[in-house]
mmCIF file of C-alpha atoms and ligand atoms in Angstrom:
data_model
loop_
_atom_site.group_PDB
_atom_site.id
_atom_site.type_symbol
_atom_site.label_atom_id
_atom_site.label_comp_id
_atom_site.label_asym_id
_atom_site.label_seq_id
_atom_site.Cartn_x
_atom_site.Cartn_y
_atom_site.Cartn_z
ATOM 1 C CA UNK G 249 0.000 0.000 0.000
ATOM 2 C CA UNK G 250 1.393 3.368 -0.960
ATOM 3 C CA UNK G 251 1.149 6.292 1.422
ATOM 4 C CA UNK G 252 -2.221 8.031 1.225
ATOM 5 C CA UNK G 253 -1.599 11.598 0.001
ATOM 6 C CA UNK G 254 -2.012 14.269 2.640
ATOM 7 C CA UNK G 255 -5.296 16.153 2.132
ATOM 8 C CA UNK G 256 -7.176 12.881 1.456
ATOM 9 C CA UNK G 257 -10.369 12.191 3.383
ATOM 10 C CA UNK G 258 -10.680 9.375 5.917
ATOM 11 C CA UNK G 259 -14.215 8.149 6.618
ATOM 12 C CA UNK G 260 -15.049 7.209 10.213
ATOM 13 C CA UNK G 261 -18.164 5.216 11.134
ATOM 14 C CA UNK G 262 -19.277 6.248 14.615
ATOM 15 C CA UNK G 263 -19.491 9.602 16.304
ATOM 16 C CA UNK G 264 -18.130 9.159 19.840
ATOM 17 C CA UNK G 265 -14.961 10.157 21.660
ATOM 18 C CA UNK G 266 -12.815 7.558 19.873
ATOM 19 C CA UNK G 267 -13.789 9.089 16.523
ATOM 20 C CA UNK G 268 -13.112 12.524 17.981
ATOM 21 C CA UNK G 269 -9.557 11.607 18.978
ATOM 22 C CA UNK G 270 -8.958 9.792 15.653
ATOM 23 C CA UNK G 271 -10.059 12.943 13.793
ATOM 24 C CA UNK G 272 -7.633 15.075 15.824
ATOM 25 C CA UNK G 273 -4.763 12.684 15.036
ATOM 26 C CA UNK G 274 -5.703 12.601 11.340
ATOM 27 C CA UNK G 275 -5.802 16.406 11.172
ATOM 28 C CA UNK G 276 -2.299 16.568 12.607
ATOM 29 C CA UNK G 277 -1.076 14.502 9.648
ATOM 30 C CA UNK G 278 -2.893 16.741 7.165
ATOM 31 C CA UNK G 279 -5.868 14.473 6.485
ATOM 32 C CA UNK G 280 -9.515 15.399 6.430
ATOM 33 C CA UNK G 281 -12.110 13.269 8.206
ATOM 34 C CA UNK G 282 -15.743 12.554 7.486
ATOM 35 C CA UNK G 283 -17.929 11.210 10.301
ATOM 36 C CA UNK G 284 -21.033 9.113 9.680
ATOM 37 C CA UNK G 285 -23.248 8.592 12.727
ATOM 38 C CA UNK G 286 -26.974 8.582 13.465
ATOM 39 C CA UNK G 287 -26.677 10.718 16.622
ATOM 40 C CA UNK G 288 -28.053 14.258 16.685
ATOM 41 C CA UNK G 289 -25.043 15.364 18.657
ATOM 42 C CA UNK G 290 -21.727 13.793 17.670
ATOM 43 C CA UNK G 291 -18.632 14.672 19.695
ATOM 44 C CA UNK G 292 -16.504 13.335 16.821
ATOM 45 C CA UNK G 293 -18.177 15.745 14.407
ATOM 46 C CA UNK G 294 -16.947 18.645 16.562
ATOM 47 C CA UNK G 295 -13.332 17.886 15.570
ATOM 48 C CA UNK G 296 -13.853 16.380 12.095
ATOM 49 C CA UNK G 297 -13.914 18.100 8.693
ATOM 50 C CA UNK G 298 -17.446 16.983 7.844
ATOM 51 C CA UNK G 299 -20.374 15.073 9.333
ATOM 52 C CA UNK G 300 -23.317 13.186 7.898
ATOM 53 C CA UNK G 301 -26.066 12.432 10.351
ATOM 54 C CA UNK G 302 -27.727 9.341 8.949
ATOM 55 C CA UNK G 303 -28.571 5.749 9.567
ATOM 56 C CA UNK G 304 -25.667 3.397 8.764
ATOM 57 C CA UNK G 305 -27.908 1.437 6.414
ATOM 58 C CA UNK G 306 -28.674 4.260 3.960
ATOM 59 C CA UNK G 307 -27.216 3.127 0.611
ATOM 60 C CA UNK G 308 -27.185 6.691 -0.765
ATOM 61 C CA UNK G 309 -25.118 7.854 2.189
ATOM 62 C CA UNK G 310 -22.749 4.874 1.969
ATOM 63 C CA UNK G 311 -22.259 5.400 -1.784
ATOM 64 C CA UNK G 312 -21.428 9.026 -1.120
ATOM 65 C CA UNK G 313 -18.971 8.044 1.600
ATOM 66 C CA UNK G 314 -17.262 5.504 -0.654
ATOM 67 C CA UNK G 315 -16.941 8.135 -3.403
ATOM 68 C CA UNK G 316 -15.577 10.903 -1.186
ATOM 69 C CA UNK G 317 -13.281 8.929 1.171
ATOM 70 C CA UNK G 318 -9.950 7.304 0.302
ATOM 71 C CA UNK G 319 -10.211 4.875 3.210
ATOM 72 C CA UNK G 320 -12.852 4.095 5.843
ATOM 73 C CA UNK G 321 -12.474 2.951 9.446
ATOM 74 C CA UNK G 322 -14.839 2.542 12.404
ATOM 75 C CA UNK G 323 -14.708 3.561 16.027
ATOM 76 C CA UNK G 324 -17.139 1.125 17.666
ATOM 77 C CA UNK G 325 -17.576 -2.584 17.218
ATOM 78 C CA UNK G 326 -21.329 -2.824 17.611
ATOM 79 C CA UNK G 327 -21.993 -1.361 14.180
ATOM 80 C CA UNK G 328 -23.969 -3.724 11.937
ATOM 81 C CA UNK G 329 -21.755 -5.774 9.627
ATOM 82 C CA UNK G 330 -23.881 -5.156 6.491
ATOM 83 C CA UNK G 331 -22.992 -1.511 5.845
ATOM 84 C CA UNK G 332 -19.324 -2.169 6.594
ATOM 85 C CA UNK G 333 -19.244 -5.018 4.056
ATOM 86 C CA UNK G 334 -21.140 -2.885 1.552
ATOM 87 C CA UNK G 335 -18.520 -0.140 1.905
ATOM 88 C CA UNK G 336 -15.623 -2.608 1.748
ATOM 89 C CA UNK G 337 -16.716 -3.648 -1.758
ATOM 90 C CA UNK G 338 -16.257 -0.038 -2.901
ATOM 91 C CA UNK G 339 -13.435 1.482 -0.851
ATOM 92 C CA UNK G 340 -10.638 0.123 1.391
ATOM 93 C CA UNK G 341 -12.051 -0.497 4.897
ATOM 94 C CA UNK G 342 -9.629 -1.105 7.778
ATOM 95 C CA UNK G 343 -9.757 -3.174 9.900
ATOM 96 C CA UNK G 344 -11.393 -5.595 7.436
ATOM 97 C CA UNK G 345 -15.039 -6.494 8.218
ATOM 98 C CA UNK G 346 -14.013 -10.035 9.222
ATOM 99 C CA UNK G 347 -12.399 -8.657 12.395
ATOM 100 C CA UNK G 348 -15.738 -7.072 13.293
ATOM 101 C CA UNK G 349 -17.560 -10.329 12.625
ATOM 102 C CA UNK G 350 -15.283 -12.206 15.024
ATOM 103 C CA UNK G 351 -15.392 -9.577 17.765
ATOM 104 C CA UNK G 352 -19.167 -9.044 17.637
ATOM 105 C CA UNK G 353 -20.035 -12.535 18.821
ATOM 106 C CA UNK G 354 -18.486 -13.660 22.111
ATOM 107 C CA UNK G 355 -18.659 -17.351 21.188
ATOM 108 C CA UNK G 356 -16.952 -16.772 17.811
ATOM 109 C CA UNK G 357 -14.350 -14.637 19.526
ATOM 110 C CA UNK G 358 -13.480 -17.203 22.237
ATOM 111 C CA UNK G 359 -13.434 -20.075 19.711
ATOM 112 C CA UNK G 360 -11.226 -18.091 17.366
ATOM 113 C CA UNK G 361 -8.757 -17.389 20.167
ATOM 114 C CA UNK G 362 -8.826 -20.981 21.478
ATOM 115 C CA UNK G 363 -8.108 -22.201 17.934
ATOM 116 C CA UNK G 364 -5.032 -19.962 17.862
ATOM 117 C CA UNK G 365 -3.803 -21.568 21.093
ATOM 118 C CA UNK G 366 -4.979 -18.730 23.372
ATOM 119 C CA UNK G 367 -6.117 -19.437 26.948
ATOM 120 C CA UNK G 368 -9.622 -18.262 27.937
ATOM 121 C CA UNK G 369 -11.852 -18.858 30.949
ATOM 122 C CA UNK G 370 -13.824 -22.085 30.458
ATOM 123 C CA UNK G 371 -16.932 -21.167 28.447
ATOM 124 C CA UNK G 372 -20.056 -22.644 26.854
ATOM 125 C CA UNK G 373 -22.517 -21.155 24.389
ATOM 126 C CA UNK G 374 -26.016 -20.946 25.903
ATOM 127 C CA UNK G 375 -29.066 -20.414 23.706
ATOM 128 C CA UNK G 376 -31.833 -21.881 25.921
ATOM 129 C CA UNK G 377 -32.595 -22.030 29.648
ATOM 130 C CA UNK G 378 -31.859 -25.789 29.601
ATOM 131 C CA UNK G 379 -28.439 -25.151 28.081
ATOM 132 C CA UNK G 380 -27.691 -22.790 30.942
ATOM 133 C CA UNK G 381 -28.144 -25.695 33.402
ATOM 134 C CA UNK G 382 -25.892 -27.891 31.268
ATOM 135 C CA UNK G 383 -23.251 -25.159 31.103
ATOM 136 C CA UNK G 384 -23.432 -24.618 34.887
ATOM 137 C CA UNK G 385 -23.001 -28.354 35.443
ATOM 138 C CA UNK G 386 -19.908 -28.321 33.203
ATOM 139 C CA UNK G 387 -18.297 -25.072 34.371
ATOM 140 C CA UNK G 388 -19.539 -24.692 37.951
ATOM 141 C CA UNK G 389 -20.037 -21.479 39.918
ATOM 142 C CA UNK G 390 -19.141 -18.699 40.401
ATOM 143 C CA UNK G 391 -19.666 -17.888 36.761
ATOM 144 C CA UNK G 392 -20.668 -14.990 34.516
ATOM 145 C CA UNK G 393 -23.442 -15.054 31.926
ATOM 146 C CA UNK G 394 -22.734 -12.637 29.067
ATOM 147 C CA UNK G 395 -24.957 -11.904 26.086
ATOM 148 C CA UNK G 396 -23.345 -13.033 22.823
ATOM 149 C CA UNK G 397 -23.778 -9.626 21.267
ATOM 150 C CA UNK G 398 -23.912 -5.919 22.089
ATOM 151 C CA UNK G 399 -22.205 -6.115 25.460
ATOM 152 C CA UNK G 400 -19.717 -3.447 26.496
ATOM 153 C CA UNK G 401 -18.548 -1.732 29.692
ATOM 154 C CA UNK G 402 -19.999 -4.607 31.743
ATOM 155 C CA UNK G 403 -23.457 -4.253 30.139
ATOM 156 C CA UNK G 404 -25.365 -7.405 29.162
ATOM 157 C CA UNK G 405 -23.739 -9.557 31.809
ATOM 158 C CA UNK G 406 -24.685 -11.008 35.168
ATOM 159 C CA UNK G 407 -22.741 -12.912 37.807
ATOM 160 C CA UNK G 408 -23.953 -16.168 39.327
ATOM 161 C CA UNK G 409 -22.628 -17.042 42.782
ATOM 162 C CA UNK G 410 -24.355 -20.436 42.635
ATOM 163 C CA UNK G 411 -26.489 -22.517 40.216
ATOM 164 C CA UNK G 412 -29.566 -21.458 42.273
ATOM 165 C CA UNK G 413 -29.312 -18.072 40.579
ATOM 166 C CA UNK G 414 -29.795 -19.502 37.084
ATOM 167 C CA UNK G 415 -33.434 -18.397 36.722
ATOM 168 C CA UNK G 416 -32.702 -14.855 37.834
ATOM 169 C CA UNK G 417 -29.595 -14.602 35.623
ATOM 170 C CA UNK G 418 -31.427 -15.916 32.555
ATOM 171 C CA UNK G 419 -34.187 -13.387 33.144
ATOM 172 C CA UNK G 420 -31.692 -10.566 33.737
ATOM 173 C CA UNK G 421 -30.147 -10.992 30.281
ATOM 174 C CA UNK G 422 -33.607 -11.254 28.701
ATOM 175 C CA UNK G 423 -33.229 -14.922 27.723
ATOM 176 C CA UNK G 424 -30.981 -13.909 24.834
ATOM 177 C CA UNK G 425 -28.212 -16.085 23.344
ATOM 178 C CA UNK G 426 -25.200 -15.872 25.640
ATOM 179 C CA UNK G 427 -22.057 -17.540 26.857
ATOM 180 C CA UNK G 428 -21.473 -18.804 30.371
ATOM 181 C CA UNK G 429 -17.923 -18.179 31.508
ATOM 182 C CA UNK G 430 -16.123 -19.504 34.555
ATOM 183 C CA UNK G 431 -15.083 -16.802 37.016
ATOM 184 C CA UNK G 432 -11.345 -16.104 36.801
ATOM 185 C CA UNK G 433 -9.682 -15.267 40.128
ATOM 186 C CA UNK G 434 -7.139 -12.692 39.040
ATOM 187 C CA UNK G 435 -4.955 -10.092 40.743
ATOM 188 C CA UNK G 436 -4.691 -7.794 37.742
ATOM 189 C CA UNK G 437 -6.239 -7.026 34.386
ATOM 190 C CA UNK G 438 -4.161 -5.672 31.502
ATOM 191 C CA UNK G 439 -4.441 -5.001 27.795
ATOM 192 C CA UNK G 440 -2.279 -5.383 24.744
ATOM 193 C CA UNK G 441 -2.616 -2.591 22.199
ATOM 194 C CA UNK G 442 -1.105 -3.678 18.966
ATOM 195 C CA UNK G 443 -0.859 -1.867 15.657
ATOM 196 C CA UNK G 444 -0.381 -3.730 12.386
ATOM 197 C CA UNK G 445 0.444 -2.043 9.092
ATOM 198 C CA UNK G 446 -0.777 -3.031 5.633
ATOM 199 C CA UNK G 447 2.637 -4.650 4.987
ATOM 200 C CA UNK G 448 2.148 -6.949 7.997
ATOM 201 C CA UNK G 449 4.655 -5.061 10.168
ATOM 202 C CA UNK G 450 3.534 -4.902 13.805
ATOM 203 C CA UNK G 451 4.390 -3.105 16.983
ATOM 204 C CA UNK G 452 2.698 -3.001 20.383
ATOM 205 C CA UNK G 453 2.627 -0.722 23.392
ATOM 206 C CA UNK G 454 3.842 -1.621 26.878
ATOM 207 C CA UNK G 455 0.770 -3.110 28.602
ATOM 208 C CA UNK G 456 -1.089 -0.993 31.157
ATOM 209 C CA UNK G 457 -2.617 -2.438 34.305
ATOM 210 C CA UNK G 458 -6.355 -1.688 34.001
ATOM 211 C CA UNK G 459 -8.728 -1.229 36.937
ATOM 212 C CA UNK G 460 -12.474 -1.449 36.351
ATOM 213 C CA UNK G 461 -15.262 -0.145 38.579
ATOM 214 C CA UNK G 462 -18.769 -1.494 37.898
ATOM 215 C CA UNK G 463 -17.488 -3.026 34.635
ATOM 216 C CA UNK G 464 -16.181 0.339 33.331
ATOM 217 C CA UNK G 465 -12.485 1.133 32.978
ATOM 218 C CA UNK G 466 -11.517 3.518 35.783
ATOM 219 C CA UNK G 467 -7.726 3.704 35.502
ATOM 220 C CA UNK G 468 -4.769 2.474 33.440
ATOM 221 C CA UNK G 469 -1.286 2.549 34.982
ATOM 222 C CA UNK G 470 2.202 2.054 33.530
ATOM 223 C CA UNK G 471 4.584 0.483 34.030
ATOM 224 C CA UNK G 472 2.369 -2.407 35.107
ATOM 225 C CA UNK G 473 3.336 -4.591 38.084
ATOM 226 C CA UNK G 474 5.868 -7.416 37.625
ATOM 227 C CA UNK G 475 3.064 -10.020 37.459
ATOM 228 C CA UNK G 476 1.734 -8.293 34.301
ATOM 229 C CA UNK G 477 5.192 -7.747 32.811
ATOM 230 C CA UNK G 478 5.861 -11.493 33.197
ATOM 231 C CA UNK G 479 2.879 -12.278 30.928
ATOM 232 C CA UNK G 480 3.484 -9.514 28.398
ATOM 233 C CA UNK G 481 5.416 -11.561 25.843
ATOM 234 C CA UNK G 482 2.901 -14.419 25.715
ATOM 235 C CA UNK G 483 -0.095 -12.056 25.538
ATOM 236 C CA UNK G 484 1.510 -9.900 22.819
ATOM 237 C CA UNK G 485 2.359 -13.022 20.820
ATOM 238 C CA UNK G 486 -1.295 -14.123 20.939
ATOM 239 C CA UNK G 487 -2.474 -10.647 19.885
ATOM 240 C CA UNK G 488 0.009 -10.862 17.004
ATOM 241 C CA UNK G 489 -1.396 -14.226 15.891
ATOM 242 C CA UNK G 490 -4.935 -12.793 16.049
ATOM 243 C CA UNK G 491 -3.880 -9.803 13.938
ATOM 244 C CA UNK G 492 -1.988 -11.919 11.408
ATOM 245 C CA UNK G 493 -4.780 -14.405 10.933
ATOM 246 C CA UNK G 494 -7.303 -11.592 10.326
ATOM 247 C CA UNK G 495 -4.849 -9.770 8.023
ATOM 248 C CA UNK G 496 -5.612 -6.904 10.353
ATOM 249 C CA UNK G 497 -4.683 -3.288 9.594
ATOM 250 C CA UNK G 498 -4.919 -0.708 12.394
ATOM 251 C CA UNK G 499 -4.976 -0.789 16.198
ATOM 252 C CA UNK G 500 -6.248 -3.958 17.861
ATOM 253 C CA UNK G 501 -6.957 -4.095 21.613
ATOM 254 C CA UNK G 502 -6.942 -7.385 23.524
ATOM 255 C CA UNK G 503 -7.912 -7.532 27.208
ATOM 256 C CA UNK G 504 -6.391 -10.131 29.534
ATOM 257 C CA UNK G 505 -6.489 -11.320 33.129
ATOM 258 C CA UNK G 506 -3.250 -12.295 34.873
ATOM 259 C CA UNK G 507 -3.925 -16.025 35.292
ATOM 260 C CA UNK G 508 -2.076 -18.504 37.492
ATOM 261 C CA UNK G 509 -0.627 -20.300 34.451
ATOM 262 C CA UNK G 510 -0.324 -17.376 32.042
ATOM 263 C CA UNK G 511 -2.430 -14.665 30.409
ATOM 264 C CA UNK G 512 -6.170 -15.390 30.143
ATOM 265 C CA UNK G 513 -7.738 -13.689 27.098
ATOM 266 C CA UNK G 514 -11.030 -11.936 27.944
ATOM 267 C CA UNK G 515 -12.057 -10.002 24.854
ATOM 268 C CA UNK G 516 -10.839 -8.001 21.910
ATOM 269 C CA UNK G 517 -11.897 -4.738 20.323
ATOM 270 C CA UNK G 518 -11.093 -4.162 16.634
ATOM 271 C CA UNK G 519 -10.415 -0.477 17.186
ATOM 272 C CA UNK G 520 -8.606 2.061 19.308
ATOM 273 C CA UNK G 521 -9.392 1.458 22.969
ATOM 274 C CA UNK G 522 -9.979 3.324 26.222
ATOM 275 C CA UNK G 523 -7.015 1.518 27.840
ATOM 276 C CA UNK G 524 -4.808 3.188 25.200
ATOM 277 C CA UNK G 525 -5.781 6.799 25.893
ATOM 278 C CA UNK G 526 -2.620 7.225 27.978
ATOM 279 C CA UNK G 527 -0.596 6.943 24.728
ATOM 280 C CA UNK G 528 -1.548 10.489 23.635
ATOM 281 C CA UNK G 529 1.014 11.993 26.011
ATOM 282 C CA UNK G 530 2.520 8.860 27.571
ATOM 283 C CA UNK G 531 3.935 7.209 24.423
ATOM 284 C CA UNK G 532 6.114 8.424 21.554
ATOM 285 C CA UNK G 533 3.179 7.963 19.130
ATOM 286 C CA UNK G 534 -0.464 7.829 20.258
ATOM 287 C CA UNK G 535 -2.719 4.870 19.479
ATOM 288 C CA UNK G 536 -4.882 7.266 17.425
ATOM 289 C CA UNK G 537 -1.988 8.437 15.268
ATOM 290 C CA UNK G 538 -0.715 4.887 14.839
ATOM 291 C CA UNK G 539 -4.175 3.752 13.729
ATOM 292 C CA UNK G 540 -4.272 6.562 11.140
ATOM 293 C CA UNK G 541 -0.712 5.754 10.057
ATOM 294 C CA UNK G 542 -1.583 2.069 9.599
ATOM 295 C CA UNK G 543 -4.777 2.594 7.596
ATOM 296 C CA UNK G 544 -3.091 5.240 5.430
ATOM 297 C CA UNK G 545 -0.094 3.046 4.553
ATOM 298 C CA UNK G 546 2.407 5.141 6.529
ATOM 299 C CA UNK G 547 5.349 3.914 8.635
ATOM 300 C CA UNK G 548 4.239 3.027 12.193
ATOM 301 C CA UNK G 549 5.446 5.230 15.048
ATOM 302 C CA UNK G 550 7.352 4.368 18.223
ATOM 303 C CA UNK G 551 5.455 2.966 21.196
ATOM 304 C CA UNK G 552 7.909 3.559 24.071
ATOM 305 C CA UNK G 553 6.868 5.437 27.230
ATOM 306 C CA UNK G 554 7.715 9.136 27.442
ATOM 307 C CA UNK G 555 7.789 9.213 31.252
ATOM 308 C CA UNK G 556 8.879 6.851 34.037
ATOM 309 C CA UNK G 557 5.293 6.509 35.209
ATOM 310 C CA UNK G 558 2.021 7.182 33.389
ATOM 311 C CA UNK G 559 -1.516 7.031 34.739
ATOM 312 C CA UNK G 560 -4.786 7.556 32.880
ATOM 313 C CA UNK G 561 -7.918 8.234 34.917
ATOM 314 C CA UNK G 562 -11.309 8.175 33.242
ATOM 315 C CA UNK G 563 -13.582 11.078 34.165
ATOM 316 C CA UNK G 564 -16.913 9.320 34.469
ATOM 317 C CA UNK G 565 -20.170 11.181 35.177
ATOM 318 C CA UNK G 566 -19.850 13.823 37.889
ATOM 319 C CA UNK G 567 -16.065 13.269 38.156
ATOM 320 C CA UNK G 568 -15.676 15.542 35.125
ATOM 321 C CA UNK G 569 -16.970 18.478 37.162
ATOM 322 C CA UNK G 570 -13.541 18.799 38.801
ATOM 323 C CA UNK G 571 -11.870 19.576 35.467
ATOM 324 C CA UNK G 572 -10.600 23.009 36.540
ATOM 325 C CA UNK G 573 -8.836 21.428 39.530
ATOM 326 C CA UNK G 574 -7.232 18.874 37.201
ATOM 327 C CA UNK G 575 -5.829 21.708 35.085
ATOM 328 C CA UNK G 576 -4.105 23.115 38.170
ATOM 329 C CA UNK G 577 -2.140 19.890 38.713
ATOM 330 C CA UNK G 578 1.401 19.883 37.322
ATOM 331 C CA UNK G 579 1.969 17.033 34.827
ATOM 332 C CA UNK G 580 -1.752 16.427 34.267
ATOM 333 C CA UNK G 581 -3.168 16.422 30.718
ATOM 334 C CA UNK G 582 -6.909 16.947 30.521
ATOM 335 C CA UNK G 583 -9.153 15.702 27.720
ATOM 336 C CA UNK G 584 -12.844 16.573 27.729
ATOM 337 C CA UNK G 585 -14.996 14.979 25.054
ATOM 338 C CA UNK G 586 -17.439 17.853 24.512
ATOM 339 C CA UNK G 587 -20.476 15.956 25.802
ATOM 340 C CA UNK G 588 -23.205 18.257 27.022
ATOM 341 C CA UNK G 589 -25.143 16.085 29.466
ATOM 342 C CA UNK G 590 -23.410 14.552 32.483
ATOM 343 C CA UNK G 591 -24.923 11.126 33.239
ATOM 344 C CA UNK G 592 -23.846 8.468 35.728
ATOM 345 C CA UNK G 593 -21.532 5.969 33.990
ATOM 346 C CA UNK G 594 -20.994 8.274 30.978
ATOM 347 C CA UNK G 595 -17.394 8.733 29.878
ATOM 348 C CA UNK G 596 -17.013 12.530 29.865
ATOM 349 C CA UNK G 597 -13.236 12.794 29.520
ATOM 350 C CA UNK G 598 -9.954 11.524 30.895
ATOM 351 C CA UNK G 599 -6.813 12.821 32.496
ATOM 352 C CA UNK G 600 -3.302 11.474 31.900
ATOM 353 C CA UNK G 601 -0.691 12.132 34.574
ATOM 354 C CA UNK G 602 2.981 11.840 33.695
ATOM 355 C CA UNK G 603 5.661 11.587 36.334
ATOM 356 C CA UNK G 604 8.389 14.027 35.307
ATOM 357 C CA UNK G 605 11.776 12.668 34.206
ATOM 358 C CA UNK G 606 14.350 13.727 36.818
ATOM 359 C CA UNK G 607 17.852 13.753 35.400
HETATM 360 P P1 LIG C 735 -16.169 -7.664 29.691
HETATM 361 O O1 LIG C 735 -17.393 -6.949 29.240
HETATM 362 O O2 LIG C 735 -16.106 -9.087 29.241
HETATM 363 O O3 LIG C 735 -14.909 -6.914 29.393
HETATM 364 O O4 LIG C 735 -16.253 -7.696 31.299
HETATM 365 C C1 LIG C 735 -16.165 -6.501 32.068
HETATM 366 C C2 LIG C 735 -15.342 -6.769 33.313
HETATM 367 O O5 LIG C 735 -15.951 -7.812 34.112
HETATM 368 C C3 LIG C 735 -13.922 -7.262 33.040
HETATM 369 O O6 LIG C 735 -13.044 -6.217 32.755
HETATM 370 C C4 LIG C 735 -13.611 -7.945 34.376
HETATM 371 O O7 LIG C 735 -13.286 -7.006 35.369
HETATM 372 C C5 LIG C 735 -14.935 -8.607 34.723
HETATM 373 N N1 LIG C 735 -14.979 -9.982 34.166
HETATM 374 C C6 LIG C 735 -15.417 -10.321 32.937
HETATM 375 N N2 LIG C 735 -15.302 -11.659 32.722
HETATM 376 C C7 LIG C 735 -14.780 -12.190 33.849
HETATM 377 C C8 LIG C 735 -14.416 -13.518 34.252
HETATM 378 N N3 LIG C 735 -14.609 -14.599 33.447
HETATM 379 N N4 LIG C 735 -13.892 -13.686 35.496
HETATM 380 C C9 LIG C 735 -13.738 -12.616 36.320
HETATM 381 N N5 LIG C 735 -14.055 -11.351 36.006
HETATM 382 C C10 LIG C 735 -14.579 -11.117 34.791
#
């Protein structure tokens, strides 16, 4: 793939904060961005060159996007596969739709990773109430029931302390197709953020330790503790096999638990990821810029840390109200996403704190 000329337009499906930060990174490299999203208010549109508010399924809109954009990417994985495949027949789409197809279905995703030799929690696909009993008999409790599709930030999942809770759990997820997963007793969670270019060249970032509160990422910290560092190589190798076998182009995020015998793969996101926001100031090249570089056929940028210690804190709901105080902190970098309404659990912004280098 030859380098996409500067001034070209990159299409982005999705209008949230990930699209916003991708558009900023693209602008820095001289590219224009076009956002397609159905939302009345798109925080990505605020920083992009142009915005179409439309349903993803409108063929007229997709044809227009294919004609006006040199390459198309997406910023959320719950987009329907149809429009992405329709676009991919007309214009380069990265990552390729197949990556979306794998990541959108938890059973496909776990099977795909198991087939590549990756370790996961024990799991079973559950499509009926009777299958839930069978899965509980095989896996035991505690366990977690997760809907196959459309789950994120801990949504669409329920924990079972014992098999007695099967009825309630099945009802809680609306009796939808799901997987039952064994509960993993872990000390830490971490993620591998990998970027793969069109020529197959890959690089990945040092893994952050990720802390979740109520299923939502609260904080990423680097360097991660020794227990995470010890599993870095194996986890990065698995992420590399995933990327290679999907002929993946762009940033791929894989989330892991630190298991007793090695990294336990939890899930992947075929896009830039919240646990990579620290890279904007904390790494030589941000995940957003590296994604743009990859999809535009440019050389990938360095991934090393820029400070001895880096911490990213998500500003969720009311926490964003202390933004002026954050600005007064030395070494703190504030990002607000331009969302008007503060709601509990809503990601309003983040702050990255760098420990200064003392020479
Ligand atoms: P997920 O939507 O799969 O990323 O799950 C959200 C969070 O729930 C994870 O980041 C973990 O903190 C927790 N979690 C998910 N699956 C498991 C599991 N099998 N064992 C223990 N904790 C889990």
